[in-house]
Amino acid sequence: MMQQVATDTDAQPAVLAMDCKLNRIFYGNFLAVRDSHVPIEKNKITGFIGPSGCGKSTVLRSLNRMNDLIEGFRFEGHVQFIGQDIYGKGVDPVVVRRYIGMVFQQPNPFSMSIYDNVAFGLRINRYKGDIGDRVKHALQSAALWDEVKDKLKASGLSLSGGQQQRLCIARAIATQPQVLLMDEPCSALDPIATRRVEELMTELKKDYTIALVTHNMQQAMRVADTTAFFSVDISGGSRTGYLVELGPTSQIFGNPREKLTKDYISGQFS
Amino acid sequence: MNETSLPESTPSLQRKLEGRALRSMLLSILVWISAILTSIPLFSVLYMLSTRGGARLNWEAFTELPPAGFEMGGGFGNALVGTLFMVGIASLIAIPLGILAAIFLAELGPNSKLATIARFSAKVLAGVPSILAGVFAYATVVVTTGTYSAIAGGVALAVLMLPIVVLTAEESMKMVPKIMKDAAYGMGCTHTQVIWKIVLPTGMPAILTGVMLAIARASGETAPLLFTALFSNYWLIQDGRLDAMNPTASLAVLIYNFSGMPFDNQIELAWAASLVLVIIVLIINAISRIFGKPKF
């Protein structure tokens, strides 16, 4: 199963969990993203920001090959992950997704009990150990255990939106993936639930590497260690997203190198 | 309240408002009456059946064989067994086949040519007069086996159930939210795992509703059984031996036969059998409502 690579949280040189060179991403004939090199540091939160249609979600979903489910999707580039290219020949997208978990914009628990939701990934991986133990641990890590420990048999759909999202996080981390991709995980939540999920993310980065798409710049400022700013290139009549700038969050928001970034974070983006 | 800013109500405005209120009231009455009229047939049938068939609804009716000619007493035990047996055969054929076909239509090739053809066939089949299902079973089973039988009756009923199961199951599986399937794919599920572990269980309550409705429909059908199972005055299981390859009685055909007879005894039994049939259908519908609670 998934071995825990020895972590070295205070390493000075950046240790990468993933190194993503996205040359071109197509949906059919439509070029959605081009020329973006996104390194994702281990045990850090990398935030993807940018205007709508800049391809930040496309980029995120390319990192665990979720986009392979979309007809016409074509990927040119390399995504290095634990020593291999996940787009390499003979790599099964299904296996990739077992190592790189995902949390979606809309909380999407399965219509089964809270316990079964969290145990789901363990069961499809034929986990041999104590499932109950791992479920409890995952729910504790997702800061949900105290709220649900007396009703593990209740439907996952009976929880509130914020609880559902934390359940989805628990479900994603139960199999201890190396990387967690989060696609605007708070956009359907109220401010209090958002705060809880944000606290959870900072807590989780001790054990996991997180890539986070957010449309909320304050959220990126609060939780991301590194921020990647994407923009849309509308020249040539098409809308193609690309990476404008990537750097430590403090630098991106305090002292951006690119004018586009500066305009966007100061709200001057049309 | 300060109403000085409102325009003064003129006689013509008053008339307009009165007209609207009147039309609104008339329309409300119309839909009320329509709703009441809709429920009248079922309740009047139930009332008539329980007053006229209720008297004969005793233990004997369920355990005895049908009376012949001037015989008194008797029951429709063999017809009840026959109906249950043939609906059982039909379910064994139509439910697995229908759900598997629906999986193809909803998940594997929803836009394929085969799916278009299958969906179209199911829709047409659903609208075909039920007697044609009997013709089909007659040609395929009765002619080839050379005998009227419970099997032939079951096949005819299966033909009737199949389109209902396929169409409702496909619809139920399509209602499973895409984000739920995405979650499963995101956990590393294969397409097969997504179907078996997410789509089918999540859609199951709605699928079962469709299945129940199909069973209810099949239990009451007469025409397809008339020249497939025919009728019989004997038990389906005799001396512990199942006799599925001979003419078989059913409640629907018993009602059809007995209601036209000139004997009061048989006519009373037909009423009682009708009541039993309606009760069976009502129970199945009630079960389908319990299953049918949406899960998401």
Coordinates of C-alpha atoms in Angstrom, one line a residue:
Chain A
M1 CA 0.0 0.0 0.0
M2 CA 0.9 3.6 0.3
Q3 CA 4.2 3.9 2.1
Q4 CA 4.8 7.1 4.0
V5 CA 7.9 8.6 2.6
A6 CA 10.1 9.9 5.4
T7 CA 9.2 13.5 5.9
D8 CA 11.6 16.3 6.5
T9 CA 9.5 19.3 7.3
D10 CA 12.3 21.8 8.0
A11 CA 14.4 21.0 5.0
Q12 CA 16.0 24.1 3.5
P13 CA 16.0 23.1 -0.2
A14 CA 12.5 22.7 -1.4
V15 CA 11.5 19.1 -1.6
L16 CA 9.0 18.6 -4.3
A17 CA 6.0 16.3 -4.0
M18 CA 5.1 16.9 -7.6
D19 CA 6.7 18.7 -10.5
C20 CA 4.2 19.6 -13.1
K21 CA 5.2 20.7 -16.6
L22 CA 2.0 21.4 -18.4
N23 CA 2.9 22.3 -22.0
R24 CA -0.5 22.2 -23.5
I25 CA -3.9 20.9 -22.3
F26 CA -6.7 20.5 -24.9
Y27 CA -10.4 19.8 -24.7
G28 CA -11.0 18.7 -28.3
N29 CA -9.5 21.5 -30.4
F30 CA -9.8 24.0 -27.6
L31 CA -6.4 24.9 -26.0
A32 CA -7.3 25.3 -22.4
V33 CA -3.9 25.7 -20.8
R34 CA -0.4 26.3 -22.1
D35 CA 3.2 26.6 -20.9
S36 CA 2.7 26.3 -17.1
H37 CA 5.4 24.9 -14.9
V38 CA 4.0 24.3 -11.4
P39 CA 6.3 22.7 -8.8
I40 CA 4.4 21.5 -5.8
E41 CA 6.4 21.5 -2.6
K42 CA 6.1 18.7 -0.1
N43 CA 4.1 19.4 3.1
K44 CA 3.2 22.9 1.8
I45 CA 0.0 24.4 0.6
T46 CA 0.2 25.6 -3.0
G47 CA -2.6 27.9 -3.9
F48 CA -3.8 28.4 -7.4
I49 CA -5.5 31.8 -8.0
G50 CA -6.7 33.7 -11.0
P51 CA -9.7 35.0 -12.8
S52 CA -12.5 32.7 -14.1
G53 CA -11.6 30.6 -17.1
C54 CA -7.8 30.9 -16.4
G55 CA -7.6 27.1 -16.3
K56 CA -6.7 26.7 -12.6
S57 CA -9.2 24.0 -12.1
T58 CA -8.2 22.3 -15.3
V59 CA -4.6 22.3 -14.1
L60 CA -5.6 20.9 -10.7
R61 CA -7.7 18.1 -12.2
S62 CA -4.8 17.2 -14.5
L63 CA -2.6 16.4 -11.5
N64 CA -4.6 13.2 -10.7
R65 CA -5.8 12.6 -14.2
M66 CA -9.4 13.4 -13.4
N67 CA -9.6 15.1 -16.7
D68 CA -9.1 11.8 -18.5
L69 CA -12.8 11.2 -17.8
I70 CA -13.7 14.1 -20.1
E71 CA -14.0 13.3 -23.7
G72 CA -11.5 15.1 -26.0
F73 CA -9.1 15.8 -23.2
R74 CA -5.5 15.8 -24.4
F75 CA -2.4 16.4 -22.3
E76 CA 1.1 17.4 -23.5
G77 CA 3.7 17.6 -20.8
H78 CA 5.0 15.7 -17.8
V79 CA 3.9 15.4 -14.2
Q80 CA 6.6 13.9 -12.1
F81 CA 5.3 12.1 -9.0
I82 CA 7.3 9.7 -6.8
G83 CA 9.9 9.2 -9.4
Q84 CA 7.7 8.7 -12.4
D85 CA 5.6 10.6 -15.0
I86 CA 1.9 10.0 -14.2
Y87 CA 1.2 10.6 -17.9
G88 CA 3.9 8.1 -18.8
K89 CA 3.1 5.0 -20.9
G90 CA 1.5 2.2 -19.0
V91 CA 0.5 4.4 -16.1
D92 CA -3.1 3.6 -15.1
P93 CA -5.1 6.8 -14.2
V94 CA -7.1 4.8 -11.7
V95 CA -3.9 4.0 -9.7
V96 CA -2.8 7.6 -9.9
R97 CA -6.0 8.7 -8.3
R98 CA -5.4 6.3 -5.4
Y99 CA -2.2 8.1 -4.5
I100 CA -3.4 11.7 -5.2
G101 CA -6.7 12.4 -3.4
M102 CA -9.2 15.0 -4.3
V103 CA -11.7 17.2 -2.6
F104 CA -14.3 18.9 -4.7
Q105 CA -16.1 22.2 -4.8
Q106 CA -19.5 20.8 -3.8
P107 CA -19.4 18.6 -0.8
N108 CA -20.2 15.2 -2.4
P109 CA -20.5 12.4 0.2
F110 CA -21.9 9.1 -1.0
S111 CA -25.4 8.2 0.0
M112 CA -24.2 5.8 2.6
S113 CA -23.3 6.0 6.3
I114 CA -20.6 8.3 7.6
Y115 CA -18.5 5.3 8.5
D116 CA -18.9 3.7 5.1
N117 CA -18.1 7.0 3.4
V118 CA -14.7 7.1 5.1
A119 CA -14.1 3.4 4.8
F120 CA -14.9 3.4 1.1
G121 CA -11.4 4.1 -0.2
L122 CA -9.9 1.6 2.2
R123 CA -12.3 -1.1 1.0
I124 CA -11.7 -0.5 -2.7
N125 CA -8.0 -0.7 -1.9
R126 CA -8.6 -4.0 0.0
Y127 CA -7.0 -2.5 3.1
K128 CA -6.0 -5.4 5.3
G129 CA -5.6 -3.6 8.6
D130 CA -8.2 -2.4 11.1
I131 CA -10.6 -0.3 9.1
G132 CA -12.4 1.1 12.1
D133 CA -9.1 2.4 13.4
R134 CA -8.3 4.2 10.2
V135 CA -11.8 5.6 9.9
K136 CA -11.6 7.0 13.4
H137 CA -8.1 8.5 12.7
A138 CA -9.3 10.1 9.5
L139 CA -12.3 11.6 11.1
Q140 CA -10.1 12.9 13.9
S141 CA -7.7 14.4 11.4
A142 CA -10.6 16.1 9.6
A143 CA -11.8 17.6 12.9
L144 CA -15.1 15.8 12.6
W145 CA -14.8 12.9 15.1
D146 CA -16.3 14.7 18.1
E147 CA -19.4 15.7 16.1
V148 CA -20.1 12.4 14.5
K149 CA -18.7 9.7 16.8
D150 CA -22.2 8.9 18.2
K151 CA -23.8 8.6 14.8
L152 CA -21.4 6.9 12.5
K153 CA -24.3 4.9 11.1
A154 CA -26.2 8.0 10.1
S155 CA -26.2 8.9 6.4
G156 CA -23.3 11.2 5.3
L157 CA -26.0 13.3 3.6
S158 CA -27.6 14.1 6.9
L159 CA -24.7 16.4 7.9
S160 CA -24.5 20.1 7.3
G161 CA -22.6 21.4 4.3
G162 CA -19.5 22.2 6.3
Q163 CA -19.6 18.9 8.0
Q164 CA -20.1 17.2 4.7
Q165 CA -17.0 18.8 3.3
R166 CA -15.0 17.7 6.3
L167 CA -16.4 14.2 5.8
C168 CA -15.2 14.4 2.2
I169 CA -11.7 15.5 3.5
A170 CA -11.8 12.6 5.9
R171 CA -12.7 10.2 3.1
A172 CA -9.9 11.5 1.0
I173 CA -7.2 11.2 3.7
A174 CA -8.4 7.8 5.0
T175 CA -6.2 6.1 2.4
Q176 CA -3.3 8.4 3.3
P177 CA -2.7 9.8 -0.2
Q178 CA 0.6 11.6 -0.7
V179 CA -1.0 14.7 -2.2
L180 CA -4.5 16.2 -1.7
L181 CA -6.0 18.3 -4.5
M182 CA -8.7 20.7 -3.3
D183 CA -10.8 22.4 -5.9
E184 CA -12.4 25.5 -4.3
P185 CA -13.3 23.4 -1.2
C186 CA -14.9 26.3 0.6
S187 CA -16.9 28.0 -2.1
A188 CA -20.1 26.3 -1.1
L189 CA -19.6 26.9 2.6
D190 CA -20.5 29.7 5.0
P191 CA -17.8 31.8 6.6
I192 CA -17.7 29.8 9.8
A193 CA -17.4 26.4 8.0
T194 CA -14.8 28.0 5.7
R195 CA -12.7 29.0 8.7
R196 CA -12.8 25.5 10.1
V197 CA -11.8 23.9 6.8
E198 CA -9.0 26.5 6.4
E199 CA -7.7 25.6 9.9
L200 CA -7.9 22.0 9.0
M201 CA -5.8 22.5 5.8
T202 CA -3.0 24.1 7.8
E203 CA -3.2 21.2 10.2
L204 CA -3.2 18.7 7.5
K205 CA -0.1 20.0 5.7
K206 CA 2.1 18.4 8.5
D207 CA 1.2 15.0 6.9
Y208 CA 0.1 15.9 3.4
T209 CA 0.9 18.0 0.5
I210 CA -2.0 20.2 -0.6
A211 CA -2.7 21.9 -3.9
L212 CA -5.6 24.3 -3.5
V213 CA -7.6 26.1 -6.1
T214 CA -9.4 29.2 -4.7
H215 CA -11.2 32.1 -6.1
N216 CA -10.8 33.9 -2.8
M217 CA -7.6 35.8 -2.6
Q218 CA -7.9 36.2 1.2
Q219 CA -8.0 32.5 1.5
A220 CA -4.9 32.1 -0.5
M221 CA -3.2 34.7 1.7
R222 CA -4.3 33.0 4.9
V223 CA -3.4 29.4 4.1
A224 CA -1.1 29.1 1.0
D225 CA 2.6 28.9 1.4
T226 CA 3.2 29.2 -2.3
T227 CA 0.8 30.9 -4.6
A228 CA 0.5 30.4 -8.4
F229 CA -1.2 33.1 -10.3
F230 CA -2.9 32.1 -13.6
S231 CA -4.3 34.3 -16.2
V232 CA -6.2 34.1 -19.5
D233 CA -4.7 34.9 -22.8
I234 CA -7.5 36.0 -25.1
S235 CA -5.3 36.9 -28.0
G236 CA -6.1 34.9 -31.1
G237 CA -9.8 34.7 -30.3
S238 CA -9.4 31.8 -27.9
R239 CA -9.2 31.8 -24.1
T240 CA -6.1 30.0 -23.0
G241 CA -5.0 29.9 -19.4
Y242 CA -1.4 30.1 -18.4
L243 CA 0.8 30.5 -15.3
V244 CA 1.9 34.1 -14.9
E245 CA 3.8 33.9 -11.8
L246 CA 4.6 31.5 -8.9
G247 CA 6.3 32.3 -5.7
P248 CA 6.0 32.5 -1.9
T249 CA 2.6 33.8 -1.0
S250 CA 4.1 36.9 0.8
Q251 CA 6.0 37.8 -2.3
I252 CA 3.1 37.3 -4.7
F253 CA 0.8 39.5 -2.7
G254 CA 3.4 41.9 -1.3
N255 CA 5.8 42.3 -4.2
P256 CA 4.6 40.7 -7.4
R257 CA 7.1 40.6 -10.3
E258 CA 4.5 40.8 -13.1
K259 CA 2.2 43.7 -13.8
L260 CA -0.7 41.3 -14.5
T261 CA -0.4 39.8 -11.0
K262 CA -0.2 43.3 -9.4
D263 CA -3.3 44.4 -11.3
Y264 CA -5.2 41.3 -10.3
I265 CA -4.4 41.3 -6.6
S266 CA -5.2 45.0 -6.4
G267 CA -8.5 44.4 -8.0
Q268 CA -7.8 46.1 -11.3
F269 CA -8.4 43.1 -13.4
S270 CA -11.2 43.5 -15.9
Chain B
M1 CA -51.1 52.6 7.1
N2 CA -50.7 55.6 4.9
E3 CA -52.5 55.0 1.6
T4 CA -52.6 58.5 0.3
S5 CA -49.9 57.8 -2.3
L6 CA -51.9 55.0 -3.9
P7 CA -54.0 55.9 -7.0
E8 CA -57.6 56.2 -6.2
S9 CA -59.6 53.1 -7.1
T10 CA -61.7 53.8 -10.1
P11 CA -64.9 51.9 -11.0
S12 CA -63.1 50.3 -14.0
L13 CA -60.2 49.1 -11.9
Q14 CA -62.6 47.7 -9.4
R15 CA -64.3 45.7 -12.1
K16 CA -61.0 44.4 -13.4
L17 CA -60.0 43.2 -10.0
E18 CA -63.4 41.6 -9.4
G19 CA -63.1 39.8 -12.7
R20 CA -59.7 38.5 -11.8
A21 CA -60.8 37.3 -8.4
L22 CA -63.7 35.5 -10.0
R23 CA -61.6 33.8 -12.6
S24 CA -59.1 32.7 -10.0
M25 CA -61.9 31.3 -7.9
L26 CA -63.5 29.4 -10.8
L27 CA -60.1 27.9 -11.8
S28 CA -59.5 26.8 -8.2
I29 CA -62.9 25.1 -8.1
L30 CA -62.1 23.4 -11.4
V31 CA -58.8 21.9 -10.3
W32 CA -60.4 20.9 -7.0
I33 CA -63.1 19.0 -8.8
S34 CA -60.6 17.4 -11.2
A35 CA -58.5 16.2 -8.2
I36 CA -61.6 14.7 -6.6
L37 CA -62.8 13.1 -9.9
T38 CA -59.4 11.5 -10.2
S39 CA -59.7 9.7 -6.9
I40 CA -63.2 8.6 -7.5
P41 CA -62.6 5.5 -9.7
L42 CA -60.2 3.8 -7.3
F43 CA -62.3 4.4 -4.2
S44 CA -65.5 3.4 -5.9
V45 CA -63.9 0.2 -7.2
L46 CA -62.5 -0.5 -3.7
Y47 CA -65.9 0.1 -2.2
M48 CA -67.7 -2.1 -4.7
L49 CA -65.2 -4.9 -4.4
S50 CA -65.3 -5.0 -0.7
T51 CA -69.1 -4.9 -0.5
R52 CA -69.6 -7.6 -3.1
G53 CA -66.4 -9.7 -2.8
G54 CA -65.7 -9.2 0.9
A55 CA -68.3 -11.8 2.0
R56 CA -66.5 -14.6 0.2
L57 CA -63.1 -13.6 1.4
N58 CA -62.7 -16.5 3.8
W59 CA -60.1 -19.3 4.4
E60 CA -61.8 -21.6 1.9
A61 CA -61.4 -19.1 -0.9
F62 CA -57.7 -19.2 -0.5
T63 CA -57.3 -22.9 -0.1
E64 CA -59.9 -24.6 -2.3
L65 CA -59.9 -25.3 -6.1
P66 CA -62.4 -23.5 -8.3
P67 CA -65.9 -25.0 -8.4
A68 CA -67.2 -26.6 -11.5
G69 CA -70.8 -25.9 -12.8
F70 CA -73.4 -26.1 -10.1
E71 CA -70.9 -27.0 -7.4
M72 CA -71.2 -24.8 -4.3
G73 CA -68.3 -23.4 -2.3
G74 CA -64.8 -23.7 -3.7
G75 CA -62.1 -21.0 -4.0
F76 CA -59.3 -19.7 -6.1
G77 CA -56.3 -21.1 -4.3
N78 CA -54.7 -22.5 -7.5
A79 CA -55.2 -19.2 -9.3
L80 CA -53.5 -17.2 -6.6
V81 CA -50.5 -19.7 -6.6
G82 CA -50.5 -19.5 -10.4
T83 CA -50.4 -15.7 -10.5
L84 CA -47.7 -15.6 -7.9
F85 CA -45.6 -18.2 -9.8
M86 CA -46.0 -16.6 -13.2
V87 CA -45.2 -13.1 -11.9
G88 CA -42.2 -14.7 -10.1
I89 CA -40.9 -16.2 -13.4
A90 CA -41.5 -12.9 -15.2
S91 CA -39.6 -11.1 -12.5
L92 CA -36.7 -13.5 -12.7
I93 CA -36.4 -12.8 -16.4
A94 CA -37.3 -9.1 -16.6
I95 CA -35.7 -7.6 -13.5
P96 CA -32.0 -8.7 -14.0
L97 CA -32.3 -8.3 -17.8
G98 CA -33.9 -4.9 -17.4
I99 CA -31.4 -3.6 -14.9
L100 CA -28.4 -4.8 -16.8
A101 CA -29.8 -3.2 -20.0
A102 CA -30.4 0.0 -18.1
I103 CA -26.7 0.0 -16.9
F104 CA -25.7 -0.1 -20.5
L105 CA -28.1 2.7 -21.4
A106 CA -27.2 4.9 -18.5
E107 CA -23.5 4.3 -18.0
L108 CA -21.7 2.4 -20.7
G109 CA -22.9 3.7 -24.0
P110 CA -25.6 6.3 -23.4
N111 CA -25.1 7.9 -26.8
S112 CA -24.3 4.7 -28.8
K113 CA -26.4 3.5 -31.6
L114 CA -27.3 0.4 -29.7
A115 CA -28.5 2.5 -26.8
T116 CA -30.7 4.6 -29.1
I117 CA -32.2 1.5 -30.6
A118 CA -32.7 -0.3 -27.2
R119 CA -34.3 2.8 -25.7
F120 CA -36.6 3.3 -28.6
S121 CA -37.6 -0.4 -28.5
A122 CA -38.3 -0.2 -24.8
K123 CA -40.5 2.9 -25.3
V124 CA -42.5 1.3 -28.1
L125 CA -42.8 -2.0 -26.2
A126 CA -44.2 -0.1 -23.2
G127 CA -47.0 1.2 -25.3
V128 CA -47.8 -2.0 -27.2
P129 CA -51.2 -3.5 -26.3
S130 CA -50.6 -6.3 -23.7
I131 CA -52.3 -8.9 -25.8
L132 CA -49.4 -8.7 -28.2
A133 CA -47.1 -9.8 -25.4
G134 CA -49.3 -12.9 -25.3
V135 CA -49.0 -13.4 -29.1
F136 CA -45.2 -13.2 -28.8
A137 CA -45.1 -15.8 -26.0
Y138 CA -47.5 -18.0 -27.9
A139 CA -45.3 -17.9 -31.0
T140 CA -42.0 -18.5 -29.1
V141 CA -42.9 -20.7 -26.2
V142 CA -46.3 -22.3 -26.7
V143 CA -45.7 -23.3 -30.3
T144 CA -42.2 -24.6 -29.7
T145 CA -43.0 -26.5 -26.5
G146 CA -46.4 -27.6 -27.9
T147 CA -48.3 -26.8 -24.7
Y148 CA -49.9 -23.9 -22.8
S149 CA -47.9 -23.5 -19.6
A150 CA -46.9 -21.3 -16.6
I151 CA -43.6 -20.8 -18.3
A152 CA -45.3 -19.3 -21.4
G153 CA -47.4 -17.1 -19.2
G154 CA -44.3 -16.0 -17.3
V155 CA -42.5 -15.1 -20.5
A156 CA -45.5 -13.1 -21.7
L157 CA -45.6 -11.1 -18.4
A158 CA -41.8 -10.6 -18.6
V159 CA -42.3 -8.9 -22.0
L160 CA -44.7 -6.5 -20.4
M161 CA -42.4 -5.9 -17.4
L162 CA -39.2 -5.5 -19.3
P163 CA -39.7 -2.0 -20.7
I164 CA -41.0 -0.6 -17.4
V165 CA -37.9 -1.9 -15.6
V166 CA -35.5 -0.7 -18.3
L167 CA -36.9 2.8 -18.6
T168 CA -37.3 3.5 -14.9
A169 CA -33.9 1.9 -14.0
E170 CA -32.2 4.0 -16.6
E171 CA -33.8 7.1 -15.3
S172 CA -33.0 6.2 -11.7
M173 CA -29.3 5.7 -12.5
K174 CA -29.1 9.0 -14.5
M175 CA -30.4 10.8 -11.4
V176 CA -27.3 9.8 -9.4
P177 CA -25.5 13.1 -9.1
K178 CA -22.4 13.5 -11.3
I179 CA -20.4 14.9 -8.3
M180 CA -21.0 11.7 -6.4
K181 CA -19.6 9.7 -9.3
D182 CA -16.7 12.1 -9.6
A183 CA -15.9 11.5 -5.9
A184 CA -15.7 7.8 -6.5
Y185 CA -13.4 8.3 -9.6
G186 CA -11.3 10.7 -7.5
M187 CA -10.8 7.9 -4.9
G188 CA -9.4 5.6 -7.6
C189 CA -12.5 3.6 -8.6
T190 CA -12.6 1.9 -11.9
H191 CA -15.7 2.5 -14.1
T192 CA -17.0 -0.9 -13.0
Q193 CA -16.6 -0.1 -9.3
V194 CA -18.3 3.3 -9.8
I195 CA -21.3 1.4 -11.3
W196 CA -21.5 -1.4 -8.7
K197 CA -20.6 0.6 -5.6
I198 CA -22.1 4.0 -6.3
V199 CA -24.5 4.2 -9.2
L200 CA -26.5 1.0 -8.5
P201 CA -26.8 1.4 -4.7
T202 CA -27.6 5.1 -4.9
G203 CA -30.2 4.6 -7.6
M204 CA -31.6 1.4 -6.0
P205 CA -34.6 2.9 -4.2
A206 CA -35.8 4.5 -7.4
I207 CA -35.0 1.3 -9.4
L208 CA -37.0 -0.7 -6.9
T209 CA -40.0 1.6 -7.3
G210 CA -39.9 0.9 -11.0
V211 CA -39.6 -2.8 -10.4
M212 CA -42.6 -2.8 -8.0
L213 CA -44.7 -0.9 -10.5
A214 CA -43.8 -3.4 -13.1
I215 CA -44.7 -6.3 -10.8
A216 CA -48.0 -4.6 -10.0
R217 CA -48.8 -4.2 -13.6
A218 CA -48.0 -7.8 -14.4
S219 CA -50.0 -9.3 -11.6
G220 CA -53.2 -7.8 -13.0
E221 CA -52.8 -8.6 -16.7
T222 CA -55.3 -10.9 -18.3
A223 CA -54.9 -10.7 -22.0
P224 CA -51.3 -12.0 -22.3
L225 CA -52.3 -15.1 -20.2
L226 CA -55.4 -16.0 -22.2
F227 CA -53.5 -18.0 -24.8
T228 CA -50.2 -18.7 -23.0
A229 CA -51.1 -20.0 -19.6
L230 CA -54.8 -20.6 -20.3
F231 CA -56.5 -21.8 -17.2
S232 CA -56.6 -24.9 -15.1
N233 CA -58.8 -26.4 -12.4
Y234 CA -55.9 -28.1 -10.7
W235 CA -53.0 -27.1 -8.5
L236 CA -49.7 -26.0 -10.0
I237 CA -47.9 -28.1 -7.4
Q238 CA -49.5 -31.6 -7.2
D239 CA -48.3 -34.3 -4.8
G240 CA -45.2 -32.2 -4.2
R241 CA -44.4 -32.0 -7.9
L242 CA -44.2 -28.7 -9.8
D243 CA -46.1 -28.8 -13.0
A244 CA -44.9 -25.7 -14.9
M245 CA -45.4 -27.2 -18.4
N246 CA -49.2 -27.5 -18.3
P247 CA -52.0 -24.9 -18.5
T248 CA -52.0 -22.9 -15.3
A249 CA -54.7 -20.9 -13.5
S250 CA -54.3 -17.2 -12.7
L251 CA -56.5 -14.7 -10.7
A252 CA -56.9 -12.5 -13.7
V253 CA -58.1 -15.2 -16.0
L254 CA -60.3 -16.7 -13.3
I255 CA -62.0 -13.4 -12.9
Y256 CA -62.5 -13.2 -16.7
N257 CA -63.9 -16.7 -16.9
F258 CA -66.1 -16.7 -13.8
S259 CA -67.6 -13.2 -14.3
G260 CA -69.3 -14.4 -17.5
M261 CA -70.8 -17.5 -16.0
P262 CA -74.5 -17.9 -15.2
F263 CA -73.8 -19.2 -11.7
D264 CA -74.0 -17.0 -8.6
N265 CA -71.3 -19.0 -6.8
Q266 CA -68.8 -18.4 -9.5
I267 CA -69.7 -14.7 -9.9
E268 CA -69.2 -14.2 -6.1
L269 CA -65.8 -15.9 -6.4
A270 CA -64.9 -13.6 -9.2
W271 CA -65.7 -10.6 -7.0
A272 CA -63.6 -12.0 -4.2
A273 CA -60.7 -12.7 -6.5
S274 CA -60.9 -9.2 -7.9
L275 CA -60.7 -7.8 -4.4
V276 CA -57.6 -10.0 -3.7
L277 CA -56.0 -8.8 -6.9
V278 CA -56.5 -5.2 -6.0
I279 CA -55.2 -5.7 -2.5
I280 CA -52.1 -7.3 -4.0
V281 CA -51.5 -4.4 -6.3
L282 CA -52.1 -1.9 -3.4
I283 CA -49.6 -3.7 -1.2
I284 CA -47.0 -3.7 -3.9
N285 CA -47.6 0.0 -4.5
A286 CA -47.3 0.7 -0.8
I287 CA -44.0 -1.2 -0.7
S288 CA -42.7 0.8 -3.7
R289 CA -43.5 4.0 -1.8
I290 CA -41.5 2.9 1.2
F291 CA -38.5 1.9 -1.0
G292 CA -38.9 5.0 -3.1
K293 CA -37.8 7.5 -0.6
P294 CA -35.2 9.6 -2.3
K295 CA -31.7 9.1 -0.9
F296 CA -30.1 12.3 -2.0

